[in-house]
Each structure stands twice: as C-alpha cells, then as structure tokens.
C-alpha cells in the first residue's frame, strides 16, 4: 500500500521553500497531496483557484510531479486527512518563531484525531528565510523575488500588483 501524506497550507502563494519541503516529504512517502485550505475567513491575495493553478503549473516539469496531487479542502484538516486515508500531516519548520503556532496546531489536531501524526521537516537552508507573507511584502514594496518562487508565481504576483496599482487598491 502507498504511504501517503497530506501537506496542507494556505499557499498564498506557493514558494520554493514549499516545493523543497514537498520534495523532502517524497523521500519518506510514496505520494503527497498538497492540500490548499479554502479558509474563507482569512484574507488571501490569490483566490483558491489561482493558488491551485499556480501550484499545478509549478509542478508540471517537476521530476516528482507524478507522485503529487493538488487538492483543496475546507473544514477540519484531520477530517480531510482521514477521508483521504492518510496517516500523516507534513508541515515545515523554519525558525523558533514558527514553533508556537505549529505546536498548538499539531496538538489540537492530535486531540481531534489521535490516529494522525504531524511530521515537521526543515526546509533547505537557502529557503529558511522565505515565507509567503514576506514574498508578498517584498513584491508590494517593489522588490524582486526571482529565484525564490516558481516563475509562474513571480509572474502572477507582478500582474496582481500591477492590477492593484491600476485600480488604486494597493
Ligand atoms: O499555511 P498556513 O496558513 O499556516 O496553513 C494553516 C492550515 C491551513 C494548515 C490550518 O489553518 C488548518 O489546518 N486549517 C483547517 C482548519 C482546522 O483543521 N483547524 C484545526 C487545526 S488548528
């Protein structure tokens, strides 16, 4: 039987750090589902459909893409993971600052479903300082993020920013 893990997140947008983590997870698991959270209560730069499309496009030429699927979920993560028949949730840990939030989330998920384990992987050193939030901040302030995100993401970020500037919403 395939060993399957779910890698959940907002992915607003996906970064090279996320892709690095996915690749590391595929050393342990046969298949990974990248599960994009719908979470309508949270404000996103990109719609759910855009986030999924960017991830799929980022993966088209990836050597491991056949072992990865991209899906969306809403409601409780553990319910989605159970429905998929997976036993593990993958999350990334960068610095100590990530720890508190991740610790709380992992223990809450364990309380909700004791059969599912959360596994934390460290991203490669070259991606340790990137997050979706800081990528957006840099682009909004006029900086370049080439090489830190997939090309499609860089393009969509610049398009979204240009559209916002044109409409005066920035
Ligand atoms: O990339 P993010 O925003 O840190 O991802 C957070 C995410 C989507 C994994 C988390 O908010 C989540 O699992 N949301 C689904 C709702 C849920 O299950 N909440 C209980 C666990 S805290």
mmCIF file of C-alpha atoms and ligand atoms in Angstrom:
data_model
loop_
_atom_site.group_PDB
_atom_site.id
_atom_site.type_symbol
_atom_site.label_atom_id
_atom_site.label_comp_id
_atom_site.label_asym_id
_atom_site.label_seq_id
_atom_site.Cartn_x
_atom_site.Cartn_y
_atom_site.Cartn_z
ATOM 1 C CA UNK A 1 0.000 0.000 0.000
ATOM 2 C CA UNK A 2 1.165 3.514 -0.834
ATOM 3 C CA UNK A 3 2.446 5.634 2.019
ATOM 4 C CA UNK A 4 0.503 8.860 1.695
ATOM 5 C CA UNK A 5 0.975 12.222 3.421
ATOM 6 C CA UNK A 6 -1.020 15.426 3.280
ATOM 7 C CA UNK A 7 0.877 18.709 3.073
ATOM 8 C CA UNK A 8 -1.684 21.393 3.993
ATOM 9 C CA UNK A 9 -1.399 25.153 3.896
ATOM 10 C CA UNK A 10 -2.690 28.416 2.535
ATOM 11 C CA UNK A 11 -0.023 28.541 -0.184
ATOM 12 C CA UNK A 12 -0.788 32.223 -0.844
ATOM 13 C CA UNK A 13 1.351 31.843 -2.908
ATOM 14 C CA UNK A 14 3.500 28.702 -3.065
ATOM 15 C CA UNK A 15 7.250 29.395 -2.688
ATOM 16 C CA UNK A 16 10.384 27.437 -3.492
ATOM 17 C CA UNK A 17 10.569 26.659 0.227
ATOM 18 C CA UNK A 18 7.231 24.812 -0.003
ATOM 19 C CA UNK A 19 8.455 22.887 -3.063
ATOM 20 C CA UNK A 20 11.665 21.963 -1.255
ATOM 21 C CA UNK A 21 9.619 20.606 1.636
ATOM 22 C CA UNK A 22 7.373 18.622 -0.699
ATOM 23 C CA UNK A 23 10.470 17.065 -2.260
ATOM 24 C CA UNK A 24 11.809 16.108 1.172
ATOM 25 C CA UNK A 25 8.460 14.559 2.110
ATOM 26 C CA UNK A 26 8.636 12.438 -1.037
ATOM 27 C CA UNK A 27 11.817 10.813 0.303
ATOM 28 C CA UNK A 28 9.675 9.310 3.068
ATOM 29 C CA UNK A 29 6.253 8.973 1.449
ATOM 30 C CA UNK A 30 5.210 7.442 -1.869
ATOM 31 C CA UNK A 31 2.654 10.139 -2.519
ATOM 32 C CA UNK A 32 1.946 13.617 -1.218
ATOM 33 C CA UNK A 33 -1.275 15.582 -1.507
ATOM 34 C CA UNK A 34 -0.749 19.323 -1.411
ATOM 35 C CA UNK A 35 -3.986 20.404 0.252
ATOM 36 C CA UNK A 36 -4.836 24.060 -0.227
ATOM 37 C CA UNK A 37 -7.039 25.398 2.557
ATOM 38 C CA UNK A 38 -10.139 27.200 1.445
ATOM 39 C CA UNK A 39 -10.474 29.111 4.742
ATOM 40 C CA UNK A 40 -12.823 31.895 3.532
ATOM 41 C CA UNK A 41 -12.456 33.720 6.874
ATOM 42 C CA UNK A 42 -8.821 34.516 6.029
ATOM 43 C CA UNK A 43 -7.934 37.244 3.550
ATOM 44 C CA UNK A 44 -5.835 35.979 0.657
ATOM 45 C CA UNK A 45 -4.049 37.732 -2.188
ATOM 46 C CA UNK A 46 -4.974 34.909 -4.565
ATOM 47 C CA UNK A 47 -8.243 33.023 -4.864
ATOM 48 C CA UNK A 48 -8.359 29.328 -4.064
ATOM 49 C CA UNK A 49 -8.480 28.521 -7.783
ATOM 50 C CA UNK A 50 -5.480 30.749 -8.507
ATOM 51 C CA UNK A 51 -3.466 29.182 -5.705
ATOM 52 C CA UNK A 52 -4.222 25.691 -7.008
ATOM 53 C CA UNK A 53 -3.437 26.698 -10.590
ATOM 54 C CA UNK A 54 -0.075 28.209 -9.597
ATOM 55 C CA UNK A 55 0.917 25.054 -7.700
ATOM 56 C CA UNK A 56 -0.114 22.786 -10.571
ATOM 57 C CA UNK A 57 1.803 24.925 -13.071
ATOM 58 C CA UNK A 58 4.848 24.999 -10.800
ATOM 59 C CA UNK A 59 4.827 21.216 -10.762
ATOM 60 C CA UNK A 60 4.329 20.463 -14.461
ATOM 61 C CA UNK A 61 8.022 19.963 -15.147
ATOM 62 C CA UNK A 62 8.990 18.755 -11.706
ATOM 63 C CA UNK A 63 10.630 15.291 -11.835
ATOM 64 C CA UNK A 64 8.460 14.048 -8.951
ATOM 65 C CA UNK A 65 5.168 15.537 -10.134
ATOM 66 C CA UNK A 66 3.586 12.136 -10.786
ATOM 67 C CA UNK A 67 3.659 11.432 -7.058
ATOM 68 C CA UNK A 68 1.968 14.692 -6.123
ATOM 69 C CA UNK A 69 -1.637 15.789 -6.377
ATOM 70 C CA UNK A 70 -3.015 19.215 -5.621
ATOM 71 C CA UNK A 71 -6.421 19.468 -3.995
ATOM 72 C CA UNK A 72 -8.472 21.872 -1.913
ATOM 73 C CA UNK A 73 -10.125 21.278 1.414
ATOM 74 C CA UNK A 74 -12.398 23.096 3.791
ATOM 75 C CA UNK A 75 -13.442 22.397 7.352
ATOM 76 C CA UNK A 76 -11.250 20.410 9.675
ATOM 77 C CA UNK A 77 -7.923 19.272 8.314
ATOM 78 C CA UNK A 78 -7.993 15.963 10.210
ATOM 79 C CA UNK A 79 -11.354 15.058 8.650
ATOM 80 C CA UNK A 80 -9.906 15.655 5.210
ATOM 81 C CA UNK A 81 -6.762 13.629 6.028
ATOM 82 C CA UNK A 82 -8.852 10.717 7.299
ATOM 83 C CA UNK A 83 -11.097 10.838 4.238
ATOM 84 C CA UNK A 84 -8.002 10.545 2.041
ATOM 85 C CA UNK A 85 -6.766 7.521 4.010
ATOM 86 C CA UNK A 86 -3.530 9.284 5.012
ATOM 87 C CA UNK A 87 -1.874 8.922 8.399
ATOM 88 C CA UNK A 88 0.459 11.901 8.332
ATOM 89 C CA UNK A 89 0.372 15.658 8.012
ATOM 90 C CA UNK A 90 3.536 17.359 6.780
ATOM 91 C CA UNK A 91 4.439 20.839 7.943
ATOM 92 C CA UNK A 92 7.601 22.892 7.647
ATOM 93 C CA UNK A 93 9.526 24.473 10.491
ATOM 94 C CA UNK A 94 11.873 27.339 9.811
ATOM 95 C CA UNK A 95 12.787 29.219 12.920
ATOM 96 C CA UNK A 96 11.796 29.228 16.565
ATOM 97 C CA UNK A 97 9.116 31.786 15.665
ATOM 98 C CA UNK A 98 7.157 29.076 13.796
ATOM 99 C CA UNK A 99 7.190 26.752 16.752
ATOM 100 C CA UNK A 100 4.421 28.069 18.972
ATOM 101 C CA UNK A 101 1.783 28.141 16.261
ATOM 102 C CA UNK A 102 2.842 24.761 14.882
ATOM 103 C CA UNK A 103 2.952 23.155 18.325
ATOM 104 C CA UNK A 104 -0.565 24.363 19.079
ATOM 105 C CA UNK A 105 -1.869 23.189 15.731
ATOM 106 C CA UNK A 106 -0.229 19.749 15.970
ATOM 107 C CA UNK A 107 -1.584 19.141 19.466
ATOM 108 C CA UNK A 108 -5.069 20.325 18.522
ATOM 109 C CA UNK A 109 -5.048 18.026 15.505
ATOM 110 C CA UNK A 110 -3.902 15.168 17.745
ATOM 111 C CA UNK A 111 -6.708 15.916 20.184
ATOM 112 C CA UNK A 112 -9.191 15.874 17.301
ATOM 113 C CA UNK A 113 -7.782 12.664 15.831
ATOM 114 C CA UNK A 114 -5.204 10.593 17.677
ATOM 115 C CA UNK A 115 -4.544 8.365 14.644
ATOM 116 C CA UNK A 116 -2.916 11.065 12.571
ATOM 117 C CA UNK A 117 0.645 12.239 13.217
ATOM 118 C CA UNK A 118 2.138 15.602 12.245
ATOM 119 C CA UNK A 119 5.656 15.435 10.873
ATOM 120 C CA UNK A 120 7.832 18.542 10.795
ATOM 121 C CA UNK A 121 10.516 18.844 8.168
ATOM 122 C CA UNK A 122 13.173 21.517 7.839
ATOM 123 C CA UNK A 123 13.372 23.277 4.554
ATOM 124 C CA UNK A 124 16.752 23.664 2.822
ATOM 125 C CA UNK A 125 18.983 26.406 4.263
ATOM 126 C CA UNK A 126 18.632 28.534 1.139
ATOM 127 C CA UNK A 127 14.885 28.863 1.737
ATOM 128 C CA UNK A 128 14.965 29.251 5.504
ATOM 129 C CA UNK A 129 14.107 32.962 5.484
ATOM 130 C CA UNK A 130 11.255 32.873 2.967
ATOM 131 C CA UNK A 131 7.546 32.776 3.650
ATOM 132 C CA UNK A 132 4.532 33.609 1.512
ATOM 133 C CA UNK A 133 3.988 36.686 3.673
ATOM 134 C CA UNK A 134 7.482 38.128 3.196
ATOM 135 C CA UNK A 135 7.407 37.378 -0.534
ATOM 136 C CA UNK A 136 4.185 39.417 -0.878
ATOM 137 C CA UNK A 137 5.637 42.210 1.244
ATOM 138 C CA UNK A 138 8.746 42.458 -0.934
ATOM 139 C CA UNK A 139 6.754 42.499 -4.179
ATOM 140 C CA UNK A 140 4.340 45.143 -2.877
ATOM 141 C CA UNK A 141 7.327 47.301 -1.902
ATOM 142 C CA UNK A 142 8.757 46.971 -5.416
ATOM 143 C CA UNK A 143 11.425 44.328 -4.779
ATOM 144 C CA UNK A 144 12.214 41.285 -6.913
ATOM 145 C CA UNK A 145 11.618 37.710 -5.830
ATOM 146 C CA UNK A 146 13.081 35.876 -8.809
ATOM 147 C CA UNK A 147 14.536 32.532 -7.796
ATOM 148 C CA UNK A 148 12.575 32.451 -4.551
ATOM 149 C CA UNK A 149 9.260 31.427 -6.066
ATOM 150 C CA UNK A 150 8.348 29.453 -9.199
ATOM 151 C CA UNK A 151 8.280 31.586 -12.377
ATOM 152 C CA UNK A 152 4.502 31.376 -12.660
ATOM 153 C CA UNK A 153 4.160 32.768 -9.134
ATOM 154 C CA UNK A 154 6.535 35.642 -9.839
ATOM 155 C CA UNK A 155 4.518 36.493 -12.949
ATOM 156 C CA UNK A 156 1.170 36.314 -11.158
ATOM 157 C CA UNK A 157 2.467 38.414 -8.253
ATOM 158 C CA UNK A 158 3.621 41.146 -10.610
ATOM 159 C CA UNK A 159 0.337 41.020 -12.550
ATOM 160 C CA UNK A 160 -1.724 41.210 -9.357
ATOM 161 C CA UNK A 161 0.329 44.118 -8.099
ATOM 162 C CA UNK A 162 0.062 45.989 -11.408
ATOM 163 C CA UNK A 163 -3.720 45.434 -11.425
ATOM 164 C CA UNK A 164 -3.980 46.739 -7.870
ATOM 165 C CA UNK A 165 -1.912 49.808 -8.719
ATOM 166 C CA UNK A 166 -4.095 50.490 -11.774
ATOM 167 C CA UNK A 167 -7.262 50.374 -9.675
ATOM 168 C CA UNK A 168 -5.696 52.293 -6.813
ATOM 169 C CA UNK A 169 -6.055 49.322 -4.412
ATOM 170 C CA UNK A 170 -2.622 48.669 -3.030
HETATM 171 O O1 LIG B 1 -0.162 27.939 5.522
HETATM 172 P P1 LIG B 1 -0.928 28.119 6.791
HETATM 173 O O2 LIG B 1 -1.880 29.304 6.675
HETATM 174 O O3 LIG B 1 -0.050 28.214 8.004
HETATM 175 O O4 LIG B 1 -1.836 26.799 6.964
HETATM 176 C C1 LIG B 1 -2.662 26.635 8.088
HETATM 177 C C2 LIG B 1 -3.658 25.475 7.875
HETATM 178 C C3 LIG B 1 -4.473 25.707 6.633
HETATM 179 C C4 LIG B 1 -2.888 24.178 7.742
HETATM 180 C C5 LIG B 1 -4.561 25.427 9.144
HETATM 181 O O5 LIG B 1 -5.114 26.672 9.361
HETATM 182 C C6 LIG B 1 -5.669 24.378 9.032
HETATM 183 O O6 LIG B 1 -5.419 23.217 9.157
HETATM 184 N N1 LIG B 1 -6.909 24.838 8.771
HETATM 185 C C7 LIG B 1 -8.054 23.979 8.674
HETATM 186 C C8 LIG B 1 -8.960 24.090 9.911
HETATM 187 C C9 LIG B 1 -8.507 23.159 11.009
HETATM 188 O O7 LIG B 1 -8.439 21.975 10.882
HETATM 189 N N2 LIG B 1 -8.162 23.755 12.172
HETATM 190 C C10 LIG B 1 -7.761 22.987 13.347
HETATM 191 C C11 LIG B 1 -6.255 22.799 13.400
HETATM 192 S S1 LIG B 1 -5.500 24.201 14.103
#
